[in-house]
Amino acid sequence: MRSEMENDILKVLVTEEEIKARIAEMGDALYEKFQGKDPLFLSVLKGSFVFMADLVRACQLKSDVEFIAVSSYENATVSSGRVKINHDIQQDITGRHLIIVEDILDSGNTLAFLRDYFKAKGAASITIVTLLDKPSRRTKAVTADLAGFVVPDEFVVGYGLDYCQQYRNMPYIGVLKPEVYSK
Ligand code: PRP
């Protein structure tokens, strides 16, 4: 496939095929855990929209989907630490088994905030699923219940992850060339 973006990519970190295979395993693991429990998949926008679409189709449970939009980076490369809800969910989640779907767990600010937010709203259980885990950058005590890939501390984009709102539509995870973000 032709891509205008690949000149900005230093290296491919996770290929399309690797992502697909891992999501199939993750879908199976969630199926085992949530059979008969009618879980609610909650996509944290914008980054997780691609992963969410593939994950829910890899997990043929009776379930429903919700979307919440939050931001803490405001186009910076380091989290501001303040999580802002730009769009909240539209239903009462009291007593529901929540599966929070993230593209990346980095400092942990976003998921620490969301975990507390939904616990306070009365979720029966909260399960954190992330495609990428970057434990080297963690500042909050958050661990994923299910993680696709552990990644090093490099600037990753693609498959939902952006730099300045771009590169989300690349079908793989790549490392951005430093000259792109140090311009
Ligand atoms: C990214 C990503 C996670 C969060 C992870 O979102 O999608 O939600 O950062 O980082 P943390 O663990 O340090 O909180 P971002 O705020 O960039 O918004 P986006 O999803 O719209 O890209």
mmCIF file with all atom_site columns, N, CA, C and O in Angstrom, residues 49-66:
data_model
loop_
_atom_site.group_PDB
_atom_site.id
_atom_site.type_symbol
_atom_site.label_atom_id
_atom_site.label_alt_id
_atom_site.label_comp_id
_atom_site.label_asym_id
_atom_site.label_entity_id
_atom_site.label_seq_id
_atom_site.pdbx_PDB_ins_code
_atom_site.Cartn_x
_atom_site.Cartn_y
_atom_site.Cartn_z
_atom_site.occupancy
_atom_site.B_iso_or_equiv
_atom_site.pdbx_formal_charge
_atom_site.auth_seq_id
_atom_site.auth_comp_id
_atom_site.auth_asym_id
_atom_site.auth_atom_id
_atom_site.pdbx_PDB_model_num
ATOM 1  N N  . PHE A 1 49 ? -9.413  3.978   19.086 1.00 0.00 ? 49 PHE A N  1
ATOM 2  C CA . PHE A 1 49 ? -10.535 3.648   18.193 1.00 0.00 ? 49 PHE A CA 1
ATOM 3  C C  . PHE A 1 49 ? -10.228 2.498   17.237 1.00 0.00 ? 49 PHE A C  1
ATOM 4  O O  . PHE A 1 49 ? -11.102 1.684   16.936 1.00 0.00 ? 49 PHE A O  1
ATOM 5  N N  . VAL A 1 50 ? -8.998  2.372   16.789 1.00 0.00 ? 50 VAL A N  1
ATOM 6  C CA . VAL A 1 50 ? -8.652  1.299   15.846 1.00 0.00 ? 50 VAL A CA 1
ATOM 7  C C  . VAL A 1 50 ? -8.591  -0.044  16.596 1.00 0.00 ? 50 VAL A C  1
ATOM 8  O O  . VAL A 1 50 ? -9.181  -1.038  16.163 1.00 0.00 ? 50 VAL A O  1
ATOM 9  N N  . PHE A 1 51 ? -7.913  -0.041  17.729 1.00 0.00 ? 51 PHE A N  1
ATOM 10 C CA . PHE A 1 51 ? -7.793  -1.248  18.555 1.00 0.00 ? 51 PHE A CA 1
ATOM 11 C C  . PHE A 1 51 ? -9.171  -1.738  19.000 1.00 0.00 ? 51 PHE A C  1
ATOM 12 O O  . PHE A 1 51 ? -9.480  -2.929  18.941 1.00 0.00 ? 51 PHE A O  1
ATOM 13 N N  . MET A 1 52 ? -9.996  -0.811  19.443 1.00 0.00 ? 52 MET A N  1
ATOM 14 C CA . MET A 1 52 ? -11.345 -1.154  19.905 1.00 0.00 ? 52 MET A CA 1
ATOM 15 C C  . MET A 1 52 ? -12.118 -1.895  18.804 1.00 0.00 ? 52 MET A C  1
ATOM 16 O O  . MET A 1 52 ? -12.744 -2.932  19.054 1.00 0.00 ? 52 MET A O  1
ATOM 17 N N  . ALA A 1 53 ? -12.065 -1.350  17.610 1.00 0.00 ? 53 ALA A N  1
ATOM 18 C CA . ALA A 1 53 ? -12.827 -1.945  16.500 1.00 0.00 ? 53 ALA A CA 1
ATOM 19 C C  . ALA A 1 53 ? -12.373 -3.373  16.234 1.00 0.00 ? 53 ALA A C  1
ATOM 20 O O  . ALA A 1 53 ? -13.188 -4.265  15.974 1.00 0.00 ? 53 ALA A O  1
ATOM 21 N N  . ASP A 1 54 ? -11.075 -3.611  16.311 1.00 0.00 ? 54 ASP A N  1
ATOM 22 C CA . ASP A 1 54 ? -10.570 -4.966  16.069 1.00 0.00 ? 54 ASP A CA 1
ATOM 23 C C  . ASP A 1 54 ? -10.808 -5.878  17.274 1.00 0.00 ? 54 ASP A C  1
ATOM 24 O O  . ASP A 1 54 ? -11.141 -7.055  17.110 1.00 0.00 ? 54 ASP A O  1
ATOM 25 N N  . LEU A 1 55 ? -10.636 -5.327  18.486 1.00 0.00 ? 55 LEU A N  1
ATOM 26 C CA . LEU A 1 55 ? -10.782 -6.157  19.686 1.00 0.00 ? 55 LEU A CA 1
ATOM 27 C C  . LEU A 1 55 ? -12.216 -6.670  19.862 1.00 0.00 ? 55 LEU A C  1
ATOM 28 O O  . LEU A 1 55 ? -12.418 -7.853  20.141 1.00 0.00 ? 55 LEU A O  1
ATOM 29 N N  . VAL A 1 56 ? -13.202 -5.812  19.679 1.00 0.00 ? 56 VAL A N  1
ATOM 30 C CA . VAL A 1 56 ? -14.581 -6.275  19.908 1.00 0.00 ? 56 VAL A CA 1
ATOM 31 C C  . VAL A 1 56 ? -14.996 -7.325  18.867 1.00 0.00 ? 56 VAL A C  1
ATOM 32 O O  . VAL A 1 56 ? -15.785 -8.217  19.157 1.00 0.00 ? 56 VAL A O  1
ATOM 33 N N  . ARG A 1 57 ? -14.408 -7.234  17.673 1.00 0.00 ? 57 ARG A N  1
ATOM 34 C CA . ARG A 1 57 ? -14.728 -8.259  16.671 1.00 0.00 ? 57 ARG A CA 1
ATOM 35 C C  . ARG A 1 57 ? -13.962 -9.552  16.909 1.00 0.00 ? 57 ARG A C  1
ATOM 36 O O  . ARG A 1 57 ? -14.345 -10.606 16.415 1.00 0.00 ? 57 ARG A O  1
ATOM 37 N N  . ALA A 1 58 ? -12.870 -9.465  17.698 1.00 0.00 ? 58 ALA A N  1
ATOM 38 C CA . ALA A 1 58 ? -12.111 -10.673 18.040 1.00 0.00 ? 58 ALA A CA 1
ATOM 39 C C  . ALA A 1 58 ? -12.682 -11.349 19.278 1.00 0.00 ? 58 ALA A C  1
ATOM 40 O O  . ALA A 1 58 ? -12.179 -12.383 19.724 1.00 0.00 ? 58 ALA A O  1
ATOM 41 N N  . CYS A 1 59 ? -13.732 -10.771 19.841 1.00 0.00 ? 59 CYS A N  1
ATOM 42 C CA . CYS A 1 59 ? -14.295 -11.275 21.095 1.00 0.00 ? 59 CYS A CA 1
ATOM 43 C C  . CYS A 1 59 ? -15.809 -11.323 20.942 1.00 0.00 ? 59 CYS A C  1
ATOM 44 O O  . CYS A 1 59 ? -16.496 -10.339 21.202 1.00 0.00 ? 59 CYS A O  1
ATOM 45 N N  . GLN A 1 60 ? -16.326 -12.482 20.532 1.00 0.00 ? 60 GLN A N  1
ATOM 46 C CA . GLN A 1 60 ? -17.747 -12.595 20.185 1.00 0.00 ? 60 GLN A CA 1
ATOM 47 C C  . GLN A 1 60 ? -18.609 -12.866 21.417 1.00 0.00 ? 60 GLN A C  1
ATOM 48 O O  . GLN A 1 60 ? -19.330 -13.866 21.509 1.00 0.00 ? 60 GLN A O  1
ATOM 49 N N  . LEU A 1 61 ? -18.535 -11.939 22.365 1.00 0.00 ? 61 LEU A N  1
ATOM 50 C CA . LEU A 1 61 ? -19.368 -11.991 23.561 1.00 0.00 ? 61 LEU A CA 1
ATOM 51 C C  . LEU A 1 61 ? -20.607 -11.156 23.335 1.00 0.00 ? 61 LEU A C  1
ATOM 52 O O  . LEU A 1 61 ? -20.570 -10.196 22.563 1.00 0.00 ? 61 LEU A O  1
ATOM 53 N N  . LYS A 1 62 ? -21.668 -11.446 24.074 1.00 0.00 ? 62 LYS A N  1
ATOM 54 C CA . LYS A 1 62 ? -22.778 -10.500 24.143 1.00 0.00 ? 62 LYS A CA 1
ATOM 55 C C  . LYS A 1 62 ? -22.274 -9.351  24.999 1.00 0.00 ? 62 LYS A C  1
ATOM 56 O O  . LYS A 1 62 ? -21.910 -9.548  26.167 1.00 0.00 ? 62 LYS A O  1
ATOM 57 N N  . SER A 1 63 ? -22.198 -8.175  24.426 1.00 0.00 ? 63 SER A N  1
ATOM 58 C CA . SER A 1 63 ? -21.571 -7.039  25.111 1.00 0.00 ? 63 SER A CA 1
ATOM 59 C C  . SER A 1 63 ? -22.020 -5.778  24.393 1.00 0.00 ? 63 SER A C  1
ATOM 60 O O  . SER A 1 63 ? -22.597 -5.846  23.324 1.00 0.00 ? 63 SER A O  1
ATOM 61 N N  . ASP A 1 64 ? -21.739 -4.634  24.980 1.00 0.00 ? 64 ASP A N  1
ATOM 62 C CA . ASP A 1 64 ? -22.001 -3.400  24.257 1.00 0.00 ? 64 ASP A CA 1
ATOM 63 C C  . ASP A 1 64 ? -20.804 -2.469  24.357 1.00 0.00 ? 64 ASP A C  1
ATOM 64 O O  . ASP A 1 64 ? -19.835 -2.777  25.064 1.00 0.00 ? 64 ASP A O  1
ATOM 65 N N  . VAL A 1 65 ? -20.864 -1.383  23.630 1.00 0.00 ? 65 VAL A N  1
ATOM 66 C CA . VAL A 1 65 ? -19.699 -0.498  23.533 1.00 0.00 ? 65 VAL A CA 1
ATOM 67 C C  . VAL A 1 65 ? -20.057 0.918   23.969 1.00 0.00 ? 65 VAL A C  1
ATOM 68 O O  . VAL A 1 65 ? -21.194 1.367   23.809 1.00 0.00 ? 65 VAL A O  1
ATOM 69 N N  . GLU A 1 66 ? -19.076 1.582   24.532 1.00 0.00 ? 66 GLU A N  1
ATOM 70 C CA . GLU A 1 66 ? -19.209 2.995   24.897 1.00 0.00 ? 66 GLU A CA 1
ATOM 71 C C  . GLU A 1 66 ? -17.898 3.696   24.550 1.00 0.00 ? 66 GLU A C  1
ATOM 72 O O  . GLU A 1 66 ? -16.864 3.040   24.389 1.00 0.00 ? 66 GLU A O  1
#
